[in-house]
PDB file of C-alpha atoms (C1' of nucleotides) in Angstrom:
ATOM      1  CA  MET L   2     123.090  65.089 102.970  1.00 86.00           C
ATOM      2  CA  LYS L   3     119.653  66.523 103.226  1.00 92.00           C
ATOM      3  CA  ARG L   4     117.521  66.826 106.219  1.00 95.00           C
ATOM      4  CA  GLU L   5     114.474  65.496 104.263  1.00 96.00           C
ATOM      5  CA  ASN L   6     116.271  62.250 103.356  1.00 96.00           C
ATOM      6  CA  LEU L   7     117.552  61.690 106.750  1.00 97.00           C
ATOM      7  CA  GLU L   8     114.014  62.111 108.328  1.00 97.00           C
ATOM      8  CA  ARG L   9     112.394  59.971 105.688  1.00 97.00           C
ATOM      9  CA  VAL L  10     114.947  57.083 106.324  1.00 97.00           C
ATOM     10  CA  TYR L  11     114.231  57.435 110.023  1.00 98.00           C
ATOM     11  CA  GLN L  12     110.377  57.387 109.519  1.00 97.00           C
ATOM     12  CA  ARG L  13     110.617  54.244 107.353  1.00 97.00           C
ATOM     13  CA  LEU L  14     112.720  52.489 109.935  1.00 97.00           C
ATOM     14  CA  PHE L  15     110.529  53.440 112.773  1.00 97.00           C
ATOM     15  CA  GLU L  16     107.429  52.356 110.843  1.00 97.00           C
ATOM     16  CA  ALA L  17     108.971  48.972 110.029  1.00 96.00           C
ATOM     17  CA  TYR L  18     110.491  48.213 113.574  1.00 96.00           C
ATOM     18  CA  GLY L  19     108.986  50.480 116.155  1.00 97.00           C
ATOM     19  CA  PRO L  20     110.950  51.556 119.350  1.00 98.00           C
ATOM     20  CA  GLN L  21     113.949  49.633 120.062  1.00 98.00           C
ATOM     21  CA  HIS L  22     114.374  50.536 123.761  1.00 97.00           C
ATOM     22  CA  TRP L  23     118.096  51.268 123.641  1.00 98.00           C
ATOM     23  CA  TRP L  24     120.563  50.874 125.300  1.00 98.00           C
ATOM     24  CA  PRO L  25     119.751  47.484 126.890  1.00 97.00           C
ATOM     25  CA  ALA L  26     121.388  48.036 130.368  1.00 98.00           C
ATOM     26  CA  GLU L  27     120.226  48.437 133.918  1.00 97.00           C
ATOM     27  CA  SER L  28     122.416  51.409 134.728  1.00 98.00           C
ATOM     28  CA  GLN L  29     124.468  54.145 133.152  1.00 98.00           C
ATOM     29  CA  PHE L  30     127.671  52.405 134.215  1.00 98.00           C
ATOM     30  CA  GLU L  31     126.452  49.218 132.548  1.00 98.00           C
ATOM     31  CA  VAL L  32     126.178  51.187 129.382  1.00 98.00           C
ATOM     32  CA  MET L  33     129.778  52.438 129.713  1.00 98.00           C
ATOM     33  CA  VAL L  34     131.036  48.873 130.222  1.00 98.00           C
ATOM     34  CA  GLY L  35     129.002  47.519 127.474  1.00 98.00           C
ATOM     35  CA  ALA L  36     130.350  50.185 125.059  1.00 98.00           C
ATOM     36  CA  VAL L  37     133.769  48.843 125.494  1.00 98.00           C
ATOM     37  CA  LEU L  38     132.854  45.206 125.452  1.00 98.00           C
ATOM     38  CA  THR L  39     130.891  45.400 122.287  1.00 98.00           C
ATOM     39  CA  GLN L  40     133.911  46.707 120.285  1.00 98.00           C
ATOM     40  CA  ASN L  41     133.940  44.494 117.196  1.00 98.00           C
ATOM     41  CA  ALA L  42     132.071  41.830 119.127  1.00 98.00           C
ATOM     42  CA  ALA L  43     128.662  40.242 118.730  1.00 98.00           C
ATOM     43  CA  TRP L  44     126.257  41.497 121.229  1.00 98.00           C
ATOM     44  CA  SER L  45     125.193  38.045 122.266  1.00 98.00           C
ATOM     45  CA  ASN L  46     128.947  37.573 123.427  1.00 98.00           C
ATOM     46  CA  VAL L  47     128.747  40.879 125.208  1.00 98.00           C
ATOM     47  CA  GLU L  48     125.668  39.767 127.139  1.00 98.00           C
ATOM     48  CA  LYS L  49     127.572  36.720 128.379  1.00 98.00           C
ATOM     49  CA  ALA L  50     130.408  38.903 129.622  1.00 98.00           C
ATOM     50  CA  ILE L  51     127.904  41.185 131.380  1.00 98.00           C
ATOM     51  CA  ASP L  52     125.992  38.336 132.918  1.00 98.00           C
ATOM     52  CA  ASN L  53     129.420  37.182 134.245  1.00 98.00           C
ATOM     53  CA  LEU L  54     130.101  40.493 135.831  1.00 98.00           C
ATOM     54  CA  LYS L  55     126.721  40.586 137.354  1.00 98.00           C
ATOM     55  CA  ALA L  56     126.896  36.981 138.698  1.00 98.00           C
ATOM     56  CA  ALA L  57     130.307  37.866 140.289  1.00 98.00           C
ATOM     57  CA  ASP L  58     128.716  40.998 141.624  1.00 98.00           C
ATOM     58  CA  SER L  59     131.471  42.954 139.831  1.00 98.00           C
ATOM     59  CA  LEU L  60     129.590  45.382 137.614  1.00 98.00           C
ATOM     60  CA  GLU L  61     130.703  48.478 139.623  1.00 98.00           C
ATOM     61  CA  LEU L  62     133.525  50.991 139.121  1.00 98.00           C
ATOM     62  CA  GLU L  63     135.357  50.081 142.160  1.00 97.00           C
ATOM     63  CA  LYS L  64     135.246  46.323 141.720  1.00 98.00           C
ATOM     64  CA  ILE L  65     136.341  46.429 138.054  1.00 98.00           C
ATOM     65  CA  TYR L  66     139.113  48.958 138.821  1.00 95.00           C
ATOM     66  CA  ASN L  67     140.392  47.067 141.894  1.00 96.00           C
ATOM     67  CA  SER L  68     140.029  43.569 140.307  1.00 98.00           C
ATOM     68  CA  THR L  69     143.180  41.830 139.128  1.00 98.00           C
ATOM     69  CA  ASP L  70     143.671  41.755 135.348  1.00 98.00           C
ATOM     70  CA  GLU L  71     143.501  37.937 135.394  1.00 98.00           C
ATOM     71  CA  LYS L  72     140.139  37.804 137.230  1.00 98.00           C
ATOM     72  CA  LEU L  73     138.554  40.675 135.073  1.00 98.00           C
ATOM     73  CA  ALA L  74     139.748  39.184 131.788  1.00 98.00           C
ATOM     74  CA  GLU L  75     138.276  35.765 132.790  1.00 98.00           C
ATOM     75  CA  LEU L  76     134.787  37.214 133.462  1.00 98.00           C
ATOM     76  CA  ILE L  77     134.751  39.201 130.203  1.00 98.00           C
ATOM     77  CA  ARG L  78     136.348  36.419 128.115  1.00 98.00           C
ATOM     78  CA  PRO L  79     133.115  35.721 126.052  1.00 98.00           C
ATOM     79  CA  SER L  80     133.227  39.234 124.491  1.00 98.00           C
ATOM     80  CA  GLY L  81     136.638  38.580 122.859  1.00 98.00           C
ATOM     81  CA  TYR L  82     139.823  40.554 122.953  1.00 98.00           C
ATOM     82  CA  PHE L  83     139.604  40.051 126.797  1.00 98.00           C
ATOM     83  CA  ASN L  84     143.089  41.158 127.660  1.00 98.00           C
ATOM     84  CA  VAL L  85     142.802  44.357 125.644  1.00 98.00           C
ATOM     85  CA  LYS L  86     139.395  45.051 126.940  1.00 98.00           C
ATOM     86  CA  THR L  87     140.554  44.384 130.496  1.00 98.00           C
ATOM     87  CA  LYS L  88     142.808  47.333 130.258  1.00 98.00           C
ATOM     88  CA  ARG L  89     140.307  49.580 128.488  1.00 98.00           C
ATOM     89  CA  LEU L  90     137.653  49.068 131.158  1.00 98.00           C
ATOM     90  CA  LYS L  91     140.257  50.064 133.808  1.00 98.00           C
ATOM     91  CA  ASN L  92     141.207  53.018 131.729  1.00 98.00           C
ATOM     92  CA  LEU L  93     137.597  54.038 131.410  1.00 98.00           C
ATOM     93  CA  CYS L  94     136.984  53.609 135.195  1.00 98.00           C
ATOM     94  CA  ARG L  95     140.026  55.646 136.008  1.00 98.00           C
ATOM     95  CA  TRP L  96     138.983  58.402 133.704  1.00 98.00           C
ATOM     96  CA  PHE L  97     135.427  58.407 135.186  1.00 98.00           C
ATOM     97  CA  GLU L  98     136.754  58.555 138.759  1.00 98.00           C
ATOM     98  CA  GLN L  99     139.058  61.361 137.943  1.00 98.00           C
ATOM     99  CA  GLN L 100     136.193  63.311 136.357  1.00 98.00           C
ATOM    100  CA  GLY L 101     134.263  62.930 139.593  1.00 97.00           C
ATOM    101  CA  GLY L 102     131.529  60.583 138.508  1.00 96.00           C
ATOM    102  CA  PHE L 103     128.083  61.291 137.040  1.00 95.00           C
ATOM    103  CA  LYS L 104     127.199  64.434 138.922  1.00 95.00           C
ATOM    104  CA  ALA L 105     130.444  66.158 137.829  1.00 96.00           C
ATOM    105  CA  VAL L 106     130.231  64.912 134.281  1.00 97.00           C
ATOM    106  CA  GLU L 107     126.583  66.327 133.925  1.00 97.00           C
ATOM    107  CA  LYS L 108     128.149  69.852 134.115  1.00 97.00           C
ATOM    108  CA  THR L 109     130.661  69.324 131.322  1.00 98.00           C
ATOM    109  CA  LYS L 110     129.796  70.501 127.863  1.00 98.00           C
ATOM    110  CA  THR L 111     129.373  67.778 125.279  1.00 98.00           C
ATOM    111  CA  ASN L 112     132.249  68.687 123.154  1.00 97.00           C
ATOM    112  CA  ASN L 113     134.615  68.892 126.061  1.00 98.00           C
ATOM    113  CA  LEU L 114     133.367  65.608 127.568  1.00 98.00           C
ATOM    114  CA  ARG L 115     133.824  64.004 124.173  1.00 98.00           C
ATOM    115  CA  ASN L 116     137.242  65.214 123.770  1.00 98.00           C
ATOM    116  CA  SER L 117     138.079  63.914 127.295  1.00 98.00           C
ATOM    117  CA  LEU L 118     136.753  60.532 126.474  1.00 98.00           C
ATOM    118  CA  LEU L 119     138.681  60.244 123.186  1.00 98.00           C
ATOM    119  CA  SER L 120     141.838  60.910 125.183  1.00 98.00           C
ATOM    120  CA  VAL L 121     141.273  57.620 127.068  1.00 98.00           C
ATOM    121  CA  ASN L 122     143.255  54.827 125.530  1.00 98.00           C
ATOM    122  CA  GLY L 123     140.901  52.365 124.183  1.00 98.00           C
ATOM    123  CA  ILE L 124     137.993  54.735 123.651  1.00 98.00           C
ATOM    124  CA  GLY L 125     137.678  55.701 119.983  1.00 98.00           C
ATOM    125  CA  PRO L 126     134.997  57.793 118.363  1.00 98.00           C
ATOM    126  CA  GLU L 127     132.198  55.182 118.298  1.00 98.00           C
ATOM    127  CA  THR L 128     132.624  53.921 121.837  1.00 98.00           C
ATOM    128  CA  ALA L 129     132.949  57.558 122.966  1.00 98.00           C
ATOM    129  CA  ASP L 130     129.584  58.329 121.126  1.00 98.00           C
ATOM    130  CA  ASP L 131     127.835  55.346 122.464  1.00 98.00           C
ATOM    131  CA  ILE L 132     128.726  56.518 125.997  1.00 98.00           C
ATOM    132  CA  LEU L 133     127.805  60.102 125.350  1.00 98.00           C
ATOM    133  CA  LEU L 134     124.506  59.316 123.822  1.00 98.00           C
ATOM    134  CA  TYR L 135     123.404  56.308 125.754  1.00 98.00           C
ATOM    135  CA  ALA L 136     124.926  56.896 129.244  1.00 98.00           C
ATOM    136  CA  PHE L 137     125.236  60.598 129.353  1.00 98.00           C
ATOM    137  CA  GLU L 138     122.288  61.405 127.106  1.00 98.00           C
ATOM    138  CA  ARG L 139     124.092  63.832 124.842  1.00 98.00           C
ATOM    139  CA  PRO L 140     122.675  64.652 121.383  1.00 98.00           C
ATOM    140  CA  VAL L 141     125.534  62.875 119.449  1.00 98.00           C
ATOM    141  CA  PHE L 142     124.811  60.927 116.313  1.00 98.00           C
ATOM    142  CA  VAL L 143     126.596  57.550 116.539  1.00 98.00           C
ATOM    143  CA  ILE L 144     128.404  56.356 113.410  1.00 98.00           C
ATOM    144  CA  ASP L 145     129.243  52.755 112.844  1.00 97.00           C
ATOM    145  CA  ALA L 146     129.696  50.300 110.004  1.00 95.00           C
ATOM    146  CA  TYR L 147     126.032  49.716 109.596  1.00 96.00           C
ATOM    147  CA  THR L 148     125.325  53.439 109.287  1.00 96.00           C
ATOM    148  CA  ARG L 149     127.905  53.816 106.526  1.00 95.00           C
ATOM    149  CA  ARG L 150     126.478  50.795 104.661  1.00 94.00           C
ATOM    150  CA  LEU L 151     122.899  51.860 104.795  1.00 95.00           C
ATOM    151  CA  PHE L 152     123.423  55.527 104.055  1.00 96.00           C
ATOM    152  CA  SER L 153     125.795  54.915 101.140  1.00 94.00           C
ATOM    153  CA  LYS L 154     123.438  52.110  99.836  1.00 93.00           C
ATOM    154  CA  LEU L 155     120.745  54.901  99.884  1.00 94.00           C
ATOM    155  CA  ASP L 156     123.068  57.324  98.117  1.00 94.00           C
ATOM    156  CA  LEU L 157     122.867  59.696 101.043  1.00 95.00           C
ATOM    157  CA  ILE L 158     126.696  59.644 101.485  1.00 95.00           C
ATOM    158  CA  ASN L 159     129.716  58.569  99.469  1.00 92.00           C
ATOM    159  CA  GLY L 160     130.885  56.225 102.014  1.00 89.00           C
ATOM    160  CA  ASP L 161     134.486  57.076 102.425  1.00 90.00           C
ATOM    161  CA  GLU L 162     133.986  60.090 104.529  1.00 94.00           C
ATOM    162  CA  ASN L 163     135.761  60.081 107.926  1.00 94.00           C
ATOM    163  CA  TYR L 164     133.930  59.595 111.183  1.00 96.00           C
ATOM    164  CA  GLU L 165     133.960  63.321 112.291  1.00 96.00           C
ATOM    165  CA  THR L 166     132.833  64.640 108.935  1.00 95.00           C
ATOM    166  CA  LEU L 167     129.987  62.199 108.753  1.00 96.00           C
ATOM    167  CA  ARG L 168     128.830  62.810 112.193  1.00 97.00           C
ATOM    168  CA  CYS L 169     129.127  66.626 111.892  1.00 97.00           C
ATOM    169  CA  ASP L 170     127.289  66.675 108.566  1.00 97.00           C
ATOM    170  CA  ILE L 171     124.345  64.527 110.055  1.00 98.00           C
ATOM    171  CA  GLU L 172     124.089  66.472 113.238  1.00 98.00           C
ATOM    172  CA  ALA L 173     123.934  69.699 111.252  1.00 97.00           C
ATOM    173  CA  GLU L 174     120.745  68.588 109.633  1.00 97.00           C
ATOM    174  CA  LEU L 175     118.949  67.136 112.606  1.00 98.00           C
ATOM    175  CA  SER L 176     117.845  69.006 115.761  1.00 97.00           C
ATOM    176  CA  PRO L 177     119.915  67.959 118.721  1.00 98.00           C
ATOM    177  CA  ASP L 178     117.253  65.464 119.903  1.00 98.00           C
ATOM    178  CA  VAL L 179     118.532  62.767 122.180  1.00 98.00           C
ATOM    179  CA  PRO L 180     115.414  60.485 121.930  1.00 98.00           C
ATOM    180  CA  LEU L 181     115.767  60.790 118.181  1.00 98.00           C
ATOM    181  CA  TYR L 182     119.406  59.906 117.994  1.00 98.00           C
ATOM    182  CA  ASN L 183     118.888  57.147 120.366  1.00 98.00           C
ATOM    183  CA  GLU L 184     116.219  55.522 118.296  1.00 98.00           C
ATOM    184  CA  TYR L 185     117.863  56.355 114.997  1.00 98.00           C
ATOM    185  CA  HIS L 186     121.076  54.433 115.690  1.00 98.00           C
ATOM    186  CA  ALA L 187     119.219  51.428 117.410  1.00 98.00           C
ATOM    187  CA  LEU L 188     117.058  51.279 114.317  1.00 98.00           C
ATOM    188  CA  ILE L 189     119.987  51.089 111.868  1.00 97.00           C
ATOM    189  CA  VAL L 190     121.415  48.311 113.960  1.00 97.00           C
ATOM    190  CA  ARG L 191     118.055  46.546 114.125  1.00 97.00           C
ATOM    191  CA  HIS L 192     117.660  46.912 110.323  1.00 96.00           C
ATOM    192  CA  ALA L 193     121.096  45.404 109.669  1.00 95.00           C
ATOM    193  CA  LYS L 194     120.357  42.365 111.924  1.00 93.00           C
ATOM    194  CA  GLU L 195     116.983  41.968 110.209  1.00 92.00           C
ATOM    195  CA  GLN L 196     118.594  41.609 106.892  1.00 83.00           C
ATOM    196  CA  CYS L 197     120.994  39.104 108.298  1.00 82.00           C
ATOM    197  CA  GLU L 198     118.107  36.928 109.436  1.00 78.00           C
ATOM    198  CA  GLN L 199     116.195  37.298 106.239  1.00 77.00           C
ATOM    199  CA  LEU L 200     119.271  36.044 104.443  1.00 66.00           C
ATOM    200  CA  SER L 201     119.595  33.337 107.081  1.00 55.00           C
ATOM    201  CA  LYS L 202     123.393  33.394 106.275  1.00 49.00           C
ATOM    202  CA  CYS L 203     125.241  36.453 106.992  1.00 49.00           C
ATOM    203  CA  LYS L 204     126.605  37.556 103.606  1.00 49.00           C
ATOM    204  CA  HIS L 205     126.468  40.848 105.233  1.00 46.00           C
ATOM    205  CA  CYS L 206     123.960  43.195 103.822  1.00 43.00           C
ATOM    206  CA  ARG L 207     125.164  43.373 100.325  1.00 47.00           C
ATOM    207  CA  VAL L 208     121.547  42.664  99.369  1.00 47.00           C
ATOM    208  CA  GLU L 209     118.806  44.986  98.506  1.00 46.00           C
ATOM    209  CA  ALA L 210     117.433  46.672 101.511  1.00 52.00           C
ATOM    210  CA  PRO L 211     113.938  45.410 102.232  1.00 58.00           C
ATOM    211  CA  ILE L 212     112.977  49.046 103.040  1.00 59.00           C
ATOM    212  CA  VAL L 213     112.884  51.192 100.056  1.00 57.00           C
ATOM    213  CA  ILE L 214     113.194  54.960 100.752  1.00 59.00           C
TER     214      ILE L 214
ATOM    215  C1'  DA N  16     137.079  25.472 107.812  1.00 79.95           C
ATOM    216  C1'  DC N  17     135.756  30.205 107.002  1.00 79.95           C
ATOM    217  C1'  DC N  18     133.578  34.734 107.972  1.00 79.95           C
ATOM    218  C1'  DC N  19     132.016  38.059 110.898  1.00 79.95           C
ATOM    219  C1'  DA N  20     130.532  40.802 115.019  1.00 79.95           C
ATOM    220  C1'  DG N  21     127.107  47.307 117.809  1.00 79.95           C
ATOM    221  C1'  DG N  22     136.364  49.033 117.129  1.00 79.95           C
ATOM    222  C1'  DG N  23     140.829  50.827 118.442  1.00 79.95           C
ATOM    223  C1'  DT N  24     145.791  51.089 118.676  1.00 79.95           C
ATOM    224  C1'  DC N  25     150.171  51.001 117.097  1.00 79.95           C
ATOM    225  C1'  DA N  26     153.959  50.633 113.702  1.00 79.95           C
ATOM    226  C1'  DT N  27     155.326  51.581 109.317  1.00 79.95           C
ATOM    227  C1'  DA N  28     155.634  54.277 104.699  1.00 79.95           C
TER     228       DA N  28
ATOM    229  C1'  DT C  11     147.009  60.209 105.885  1.00 79.95           C
ATOM    230  C1'  DA C  12     146.536  55.666 104.937  1.00 79.95           C
ATOM    231  C1'  DT C  13     147.080  51.050 105.026  1.00 79.95           C
ATOM    232  C1'  DG C  14     148.270  46.568 107.865  1.00 79.95           C
ATOM    233  C1'  DA C  15     148.928  43.605 111.935  1.00 79.95           C
ATOM    234  C1'  DC C  16     147.076  42.605 115.989  1.00 79.95           C
ATOM    235  C1'  DC C  17     143.780  41.676 119.630  1.00 79.95           C
ATOM    236  C1'  DA C  18     140.084  36.554 120.370  1.00 79.95           C
ATOM    237  C1'  DT C  19     135.408  34.550 121.426  1.00 79.95           C
ATOM    238  C1'  DG C  20     131.208  32.323 119.657  1.00 79.95           C
ATOM    239  C1'  DG C  21     127.565  31.759 116.140  1.00 79.95           C
ATOM    240  C1'  DG C  22     126.227  30.848 111.213  1.00 79.95           C
TER     241       DG C  22
END
DNA sequence: ACCCAGGGTCATA
DNA sequence: TATGACCATGGG
């Protein structure tokens, strides 16, 4: 893992696609909700769930937390796994309430906040890092399946490293730059989707990358 | 009809 | 620690 390579990959992606304007949400809380809803789900389906929440005027901590499981599950149905995600959303809301909301959370050190998030049932490393980076603006490099595929295709990594190892190795080579991490992950996702469209059928990204590093 | 998506938990060995 | 089952919708 070399800094030079990581930066070159970023530059190529940015030249190819430009700024991605992540996270697509109107509030920090919407980012948190979206991070849970997007677990193993297509973003187009998450948008439908978010739209339902907005239409029901329910995209607020209190409304989600006080809603019955049945009503909440119905609203987020399009995002899949709606019964599981109903509980996860409530777990996240309870956690956030106990933390004391955004003002209180701002004072917590990133590593402590991360461990705290990870202790919430239903919040794993990727969801936690989405929230840390895109809602709380912490310099955390998000690892997902696309990141592994791209970096291992480019021989930057082996591919079988565990999440923490990968994240720490990458963060050790880059400056803790929130806008950079924001754009980098968004670009990797964009690049993956771009390949899917070029293939027209989603034989998922086992083809040559159109961007040669 | 099949495959996958901007994952995570839990039980089992 | 490392697999496997499970959760479930919608688009290609």
